[in-house]
Amino acid sequence: MVKKRLFKNTLLRWMPDKEQNICESKLIKVIKRLKIEDFEFNWDRNSCYIEFHYKQESYRLEHSIEKAKEKGILLRNGMDCLNDLTQSLEDLSKIIERGTYRFDTWIAGMKKPSSAKEMPDYQEEFQIRYRTQGKPQYPEYNRNEEYVPVHLKSALRDFNEMEDLRRK
């Protein structure tokens, strides 16, 4: 009984690593078949990506649980997403090896946008959240007192009343 439980616990700890190693080695074999030398991949709980360079162009493949769910496919985690992308690349390599189409034709729609042209999301958010307030441009607000919007004045008054009652 103890030996069975020990074997089962050992097997369960070993399985996830085995699945990951199988998926990664399969991906590396497919990438080599496609004659791609520089690539990078990663997966997390909900998604995965594969980035690679081919003839001085950058390409990115992405997949997620949400994208699969929209198509009616149920995936458990990012590893399943990576398995799907690997399978797609494997199918693509079979098509290319048959001579039906060239690799360039298939990956034309996967080009990664140039980072110089596109502003990153975090930078745009930073500019929106933290733009300088400065002095208001309207003359009726250019007094020495600080401008407080009307809806905040009533909230501030209520807060001050509550503080006065609490102190008493």
PDB file of C-alpha atoms in Angstrom:
ATOM      1  CA  MET A   1       0.000   0.000   0.000  1.00  0.00           C
ATOM      2  CA  VAL A   2       2.762   2.422   0.967  1.00  0.00           C
ATOM      3  CA  LYS A   3       4.759   1.510  -2.137  1.00  0.00           C
ATOM      4  CA  LYS A   4       1.724   2.183  -4.346  1.00  0.00           C
ATOM      5  CA  ARG A   5       1.142   5.606  -2.822  1.00  0.00           C
ATOM      6  CA  LEU A   6       4.823   6.487  -3.098  1.00  0.00           C
ATOM      7  CA  PHE A   7       4.850   5.433  -6.756  1.00  0.00           C
ATOM      8  CA  LYS A   8       1.660   7.412  -7.479  1.00  0.00           C
ATOM      9  CA  ASN A   9       3.036  10.584  -5.819  1.00  0.00           C
ATOM     10  CA  THR A  10       6.291  10.246  -7.725  1.00  0.00           C
ATOM     11  CA  LEU A  11       4.430   9.718 -10.992  1.00  0.00           C
ATOM     12  CA  LEU A  12       2.165  12.742 -10.457  1.00  0.00           C
ATOM     13  CA  ARG A  13       5.142  14.983  -9.723  1.00  0.00           C
ATOM     14  CA  TRP A  14       6.928  13.735 -12.828  1.00  0.00           C
ATOM     15  CA  MET A  15       4.083  14.093 -15.358  1.00  0.00           C
ATOM     16  CA  PRO A  16       3.829  17.911 -15.723  1.00  0.00           C
ATOM     17  CA  ASP A  17       7.565  18.199 -16.352  1.00  0.00           C
ATOM     18  CA  LYS A  18       7.375  15.402 -18.882  1.00  0.00           C
ATOM     19  CA  GLU A  19       4.538  17.140 -20.744  1.00  0.00           C
ATOM     20  CA  GLN A  20       6.498  20.396 -20.799  1.00  0.00           C
ATOM     21  CA  ASN A  21       9.674  18.700 -22.041  1.00  0.00           C
ATOM     22  CA  ILE A  22       7.797  16.856 -24.776  1.00  0.00           C
ATOM     23  CA  CYS A  23       6.098  20.056 -25.961  1.00  0.00           C
ATOM     24  CA  GLU A  24       9.316  22.080 -25.949  1.00  0.00           C
ATOM     25  CA  SER A  25      11.349  19.420 -27.759  1.00  0.00           C
ATOM     26  CA  LYS A  26       8.581  19.063 -30.363  1.00  0.00           C
ATOM     27  CA  LEU A  27       8.574  22.846 -30.891  1.00  0.00           C
ATOM     28  CA  ILE A  28      12.363  22.925 -31.300  1.00  0.00           C
ATOM     29  CA  LYS A  29      12.219  20.140 -33.916  1.00  0.00           C
ATOM     30  CA  VAL A  30       9.514  21.965 -35.888  1.00  0.00           C
ATOM     31  CA  ILE A  31      11.425  25.257 -35.735  1.00  0.00           C
ATOM     32  CA  LYS A  32      14.523  23.500 -37.085  1.00  0.00           C
ATOM     33  CA  ARG A  33      12.465  21.935 -39.911  1.00  0.00           C
ATOM     34  CA  LEU A  34      11.293  25.436 -40.859  1.00  0.00           C
ATOM     35  CA  LYS A  35      14.956  26.570 -40.894  1.00  0.00           C
ATOM     36  CA  ILE A  36      14.420  29.263 -38.269  1.00  0.00           C
ATOM     37  CA  GLU A  37      17.531  29.966 -36.241  1.00  0.00           C
ATOM     38  CA  ASP A  38      16.530  32.724 -33.817  1.00  0.00           C
ATOM     39  CA  PHE A  39      13.330  32.140 -31.842  1.00  0.00           C
ATOM     40  CA  GLU A  40      11.833  32.624 -28.405  1.00  0.00           C
ATOM     41  CA  PHE A  41       8.713  31.257 -26.760  1.00  0.00           C
ATOM     42  CA  ASN A  42       6.900  31.454 -23.453  1.00  0.00           C
ATOM     43  CA  TRP A  43       3.656  30.309 -21.906  1.00  0.00           C
ATOM     44  CA  ASP A  44       1.739  31.173 -18.774  1.00  0.00           C
ATOM     45  CA  ARG A  45      -1.569  30.189 -17.200  1.00  0.00           C
ATOM     46  CA  ASN A  46      -3.801  31.560 -19.973  1.00  0.00           C
ATOM     47  CA  SER A  47      -1.744  32.106 -23.112  1.00  0.00           C
ATOM     48  CA  CYS A  48       1.481  31.568 -25.012  1.00  0.00           C
ATOM     49  CA  TYR A  49       3.546  33.104 -27.772  1.00  0.00           C
ATOM     50  CA  ILE A  50       6.304  32.184 -30.193  1.00  0.00           C
ATOM     51  CA  GLU A  51       8.506  34.931 -31.643  1.00  0.00           C
ATOM     52  CA  PHE A  52      11.040  34.325 -34.356  1.00  0.00           C
ATOM     53  CA  HIS A  53      13.178  36.127 -36.926  1.00  0.00           C
ATOM     54  CA  TYR A  54      13.157  35.015 -40.540  1.00  0.00           C
ATOM     55  CA  LYS A  55      15.003  36.907 -43.291  1.00  0.00           C
ATOM     56  CA  GLN A  56      15.534  40.001 -41.108  1.00  0.00           C
ATOM     57  CA  GLU A  57      11.803  40.233 -40.218  1.00  0.00           C
ATOM     58  CA  SER A  58      10.230  39.596 -36.826  1.00  0.00           C
ATOM     59  CA  TYR A  59       7.168  37.392 -36.510  1.00  0.00           C
ATOM     60  CA  ARG A  60       4.947  36.572 -33.551  1.00  0.00           C
ATOM     61  CA  LEU A  61       2.397  33.807 -33.063  1.00  0.00           C
ATOM     62  CA  GLU A  62       0.025  34.114 -30.113  1.00  0.00           C
ATOM     63  CA  HIS A  63      -2.663  31.865 -28.714  1.00  0.00           C
ATOM     64  CA  SER A  64      -4.824  32.008 -25.597  1.00  0.00           C
ATOM     65  CA  ILE A  65      -7.561  30.145 -23.808  1.00  0.00           C
ATOM     66  CA  GLU A  66     -10.021  32.948 -24.681  1.00  0.00           C
ATOM     67  CA  LYS A  67      -9.284  32.701 -28.422  1.00  0.00           C
ATOM     68  CA  ALA A  68      -9.808  28.947 -28.294  1.00  0.00           C
ATOM     69  CA  LYS A  69     -13.014  29.329 -26.282  1.00  0.00           C
ATOM     70  CA  GLU A  70     -14.423  31.684 -28.950  1.00  0.00           C
ATOM     71  CA  LYS A  71     -13.957  28.864 -31.473  1.00  0.00           C
ATOM     72  CA  GLY A  72     -15.520  26.296 -29.137  1.00  0.00           C
ATOM     73  CA  ILE A  73     -12.228  24.624 -28.181  1.00  0.00           C
ATOM     74  CA  LEU A  74     -11.582  23.995 -24.501  1.00  0.00           C
ATOM     75  CA  LEU A  75      -7.987  24.341 -23.344  1.00  0.00           C
ATOM     76  CA  ARG A  76      -6.749  23.944 -19.766  1.00  0.00           C
ATOM     77  CA  ASN A  77      -3.744  26.253 -19.664  1.00  0.00           C
ATOM     78  CA  GLY A  78      -0.980  27.981 -21.611  1.00  0.00           C
ATOM     79  CA  MET A  79       0.789  24.658 -22.182  1.00  0.00           C
ATOM     80  CA  ASP A  80      -2.225  23.446 -24.180  1.00  0.00           C
ATOM     81  CA  CYS A  81      -2.066  26.699 -26.159  1.00  0.00           C
ATOM     82  CA  LEU A  82       1.621  26.093 -26.876  1.00  0.00           C
ATOM     83  CA  ASN A  83       0.812  22.543 -27.974  1.00  0.00           C
ATOM     84  CA  ASP A  84      -1.780  23.941 -30.409  1.00  0.00           C
ATOM     85  CA  LEU A  85       0.680  26.470 -31.842  1.00  0.00           C
ATOM     86  CA  THR A  86       3.319  23.764 -32.166  1.00  0.00           C
ATOM     87  CA  GLN A  87       0.832  21.531 -33.984  1.00  0.00           C
ATOM     88  CA  SER A  88      -0.054  24.405 -36.330  1.00  0.00           C
ATOM     89  CA  LEU A  89       3.626  24.977 -37.109  1.00  0.00           C
ATOM     90  CA  GLU A  90       4.070  21.256 -37.660  1.00  0.00           C
ATOM     91  CA  ASP A  91       1.166  21.222 -40.136  1.00  0.00           C
ATOM     92  CA  LEU A  92       2.646  24.271 -41.848  1.00  0.00           C
ATOM     93  CA  SER A  93       6.034  22.578 -42.162  1.00  0.00           C
ATOM     94  CA  LYS A  94       4.386  19.536 -43.777  1.00  0.00           C
ATOM     95  CA  ILE A  95       2.684  21.793 -46.346  1.00  0.00           C
ATOM     96  CA  ILE A  96       5.976  23.548 -47.094  1.00  0.00           C
ATOM     97  CA  GLU A  97       7.901  20.274 -47.393  1.00  0.00           C
ATOM     98  CA  ARG A  98       5.373  19.051 -49.990  1.00  0.00           C
ATOM     99  CA  GLY A  99       6.204  22.123 -52.042  1.00  0.00           C
ATOM    100  CA  THR A 100       2.670  23.515 -52.120  1.00  0.00           C
ATOM    101  CA  TYR A 101       3.644  26.986 -50.907  1.00  0.00           C
ATOM    102  CA  ARG A 102       6.744  28.712 -49.627  1.00  0.00           C
ATOM    103  CA  PHE A 103       7.187  29.613 -45.964  1.00  0.00           C
ATOM    104  CA  ASP A 104       7.262  33.347 -46.792  1.00  0.00           C
ATOM    105  CA  THR A 105       3.731  33.144 -48.205  1.00  0.00           C
ATOM    106  CA  TRP A 106       2.287  31.586 -45.051  1.00  0.00           C
ATOM    107  CA  ILE A 107       3.903  33.868 -42.510  1.00  0.00           C
ATOM    108  CA  ALA A 108       3.267  37.175 -44.282  1.00  0.00           C
ATOM    109  CA  GLY A 109       0.294  37.928 -41.997  1.00  0.00           C
ATOM    110  CA  MET A 110       2.225  37.210 -38.803  1.00  0.00           C
ATOM    111  CA  LYS A 111       4.692  40.090 -38.999  1.00  0.00           C
ATOM    112  CA  LYS A 112       5.350  41.719 -35.674  1.00  0.00           C
ATOM    113  CA  PRO A 113       4.639  45.474 -35.760  1.00  0.00           C
ATOM    114  CA  SER A 114       7.697  47.684 -35.541  1.00  0.00           C
ATOM    115  CA  SER A 115       8.183  49.016 -32.008  1.00  0.00           C
ATOM    116  CA  ALA A 116       9.418  52.384 -33.319  1.00  0.00           C
ATOM    117  CA  LYS A 117       6.078  53.128 -35.009  1.00  0.00           C
ATOM    118  CA  GLU A 118       3.795  51.943 -32.230  1.00  0.00           C
ATOM    119  CA  MET A 119       3.517  53.509 -28.767  1.00  0.00           C
ATOM    120  CA  PRO A 120       3.441  50.872 -26.012  1.00  0.00           C
ATOM    121  CA  ASP A 121       0.207  50.584 -24.017  1.00  0.00           C
ATOM    122  CA  TYR A 122       1.855  51.401 -20.713  1.00  0.00           C
ATOM    123  CA  GLN A 123       3.354  54.624 -22.093  1.00  0.00           C
ATOM    124  CA  GLU A 124      -0.014  55.763 -23.432  1.00  0.00           C
ATOM    125  CA  GLU A 125      -1.656  54.944 -20.096  1.00  0.00           C
ATOM    126  CA  PHE A 126       1.088  56.825 -18.256  1.00  0.00           C
ATOM    127  CA  GLN A 127       0.499  59.898 -20.408  1.00  0.00           C
ATOM    128  CA  ILE A 128      -3.247  59.769 -19.834  1.00  0.00           C
ATOM    129  CA  ARG A 129      -3.065  59.225 -16.067  1.00  0.00           C
ATOM    130  CA  TYR A 130      -0.227  61.562 -15.222  1.00  0.00           C
ATOM    131  CA  ARG A 131      -0.524  64.499 -17.565  1.00  0.00           C
ATOM    132  CA  THR A 132       0.123  67.813 -15.883  1.00  0.00           C
ATOM    133  CA  GLN A 133      -2.912  69.570 -14.522  1.00  0.00           C
ATOM    134  CA  GLY A 134      -1.526  73.108 -14.581  1.00  0.00           C
ATOM    135  CA  LYS A 135      -3.815  76.076 -13.926  1.00  0.00           C
ATOM    136  CA  PRO A 136      -7.275  75.999 -15.459  1.00  0.00           C
ATOM    137  CA  GLN A 137      -7.615  78.001 -18.639  1.00  0.00           C
ATOM    138  CA  TYR A 138     -10.955  79.497 -17.660  1.00  0.00           C
ATOM    139  CA  PRO A 139     -10.861  83.046 -16.174  1.00  0.00           C
ATOM    140  CA  GLU A 140     -13.541  82.355 -13.517  1.00  0.00           C
ATOM    141  CA  TYR A 141     -11.234  79.729 -11.974  1.00  0.00           C
ATOM    142  CA  ASN A 142      -8.041  81.798 -12.066  1.00  0.00           C
ATOM    143  CA  ARG A 143      -8.350  82.954  -8.467  1.00  0.00           C
ATOM    144  CA  ASN A 144      -5.912  82.270  -5.668  1.00  0.00           C
ATOM    145  CA  GLU A 145      -8.154  79.551  -4.244  1.00  0.00           C
ATOM    146  CA  GLU A 146      -7.772  76.023  -5.511  1.00  0.00           C
ATOM    147  CA  TYR A 147     -10.390  74.842  -7.976  1.00  0.00           C
ATOM    148  CA  VAL A 148     -12.622  72.122  -6.532  1.00  0.00           C
ATOM    149  CA  PRO A 149     -15.422  70.676  -8.688  1.00  0.00           C
ATOM    150  CA  VAL A 150     -18.990  71.091  -7.399  1.00  0.00           C
ATOM    151  CA  HIS A 151     -19.620  67.398  -6.763  1.00  0.00           C
ATOM    152  CA  LEU A 152     -16.438  67.224  -4.675  1.00  0.00           C
ATOM    153  CA  LYS A 153     -17.390  70.321  -2.652  1.00  0.00           C
ATOM    154  CA  SER A 154     -20.501  68.604  -1.301  1.00  0.00           C
ATOM    155  CA  ALA A 155     -18.542  65.439  -0.548  1.00  0.00           C
ATOM    156  CA  LEU A 156     -15.869  67.477   1.215  1.00  0.00           C
ATOM    157  CA  ARG A 157     -18.516  69.323   3.231  1.00  0.00           C
ATOM    158  CA  ASP A 158     -20.135  65.996   4.243  1.00  0.00           C
ATOM    159  CA  PHE A 159     -16.752  64.605   5.241  1.00  0.00           C
ATOM    160  CA  ASN A 160     -15.959  67.653   7.373  1.00  0.00           C
ATOM    161  CA  GLU A 161     -19.348  67.377   9.098  1.00  0.00           C
ATOM    162  CA  MET A 162     -18.705  63.692   9.838  1.00  0.00           C
ATOM    163  CA  GLU A 163     -15.271  64.530  11.258  1.00  0.00           C
ATOM    164  CA  ASP A 164     -16.786  67.218  13.492  1.00  0.00           C
ATOM    165  CA  LEU A 165     -19.406  64.787  14.784  1.00  0.00           C
ATOM    166  CA  ARG A 166     -16.778  62.133  15.427  1.00  0.00           C
ATOM    167  CA  ARG A 167     -14.610  64.514  17.404  1.00  0.00           C
ATOM    168  CA  LYS A 168     -17.522  65.511  19.701  1.00  0.00           C
TER     169      LYS A 168
END
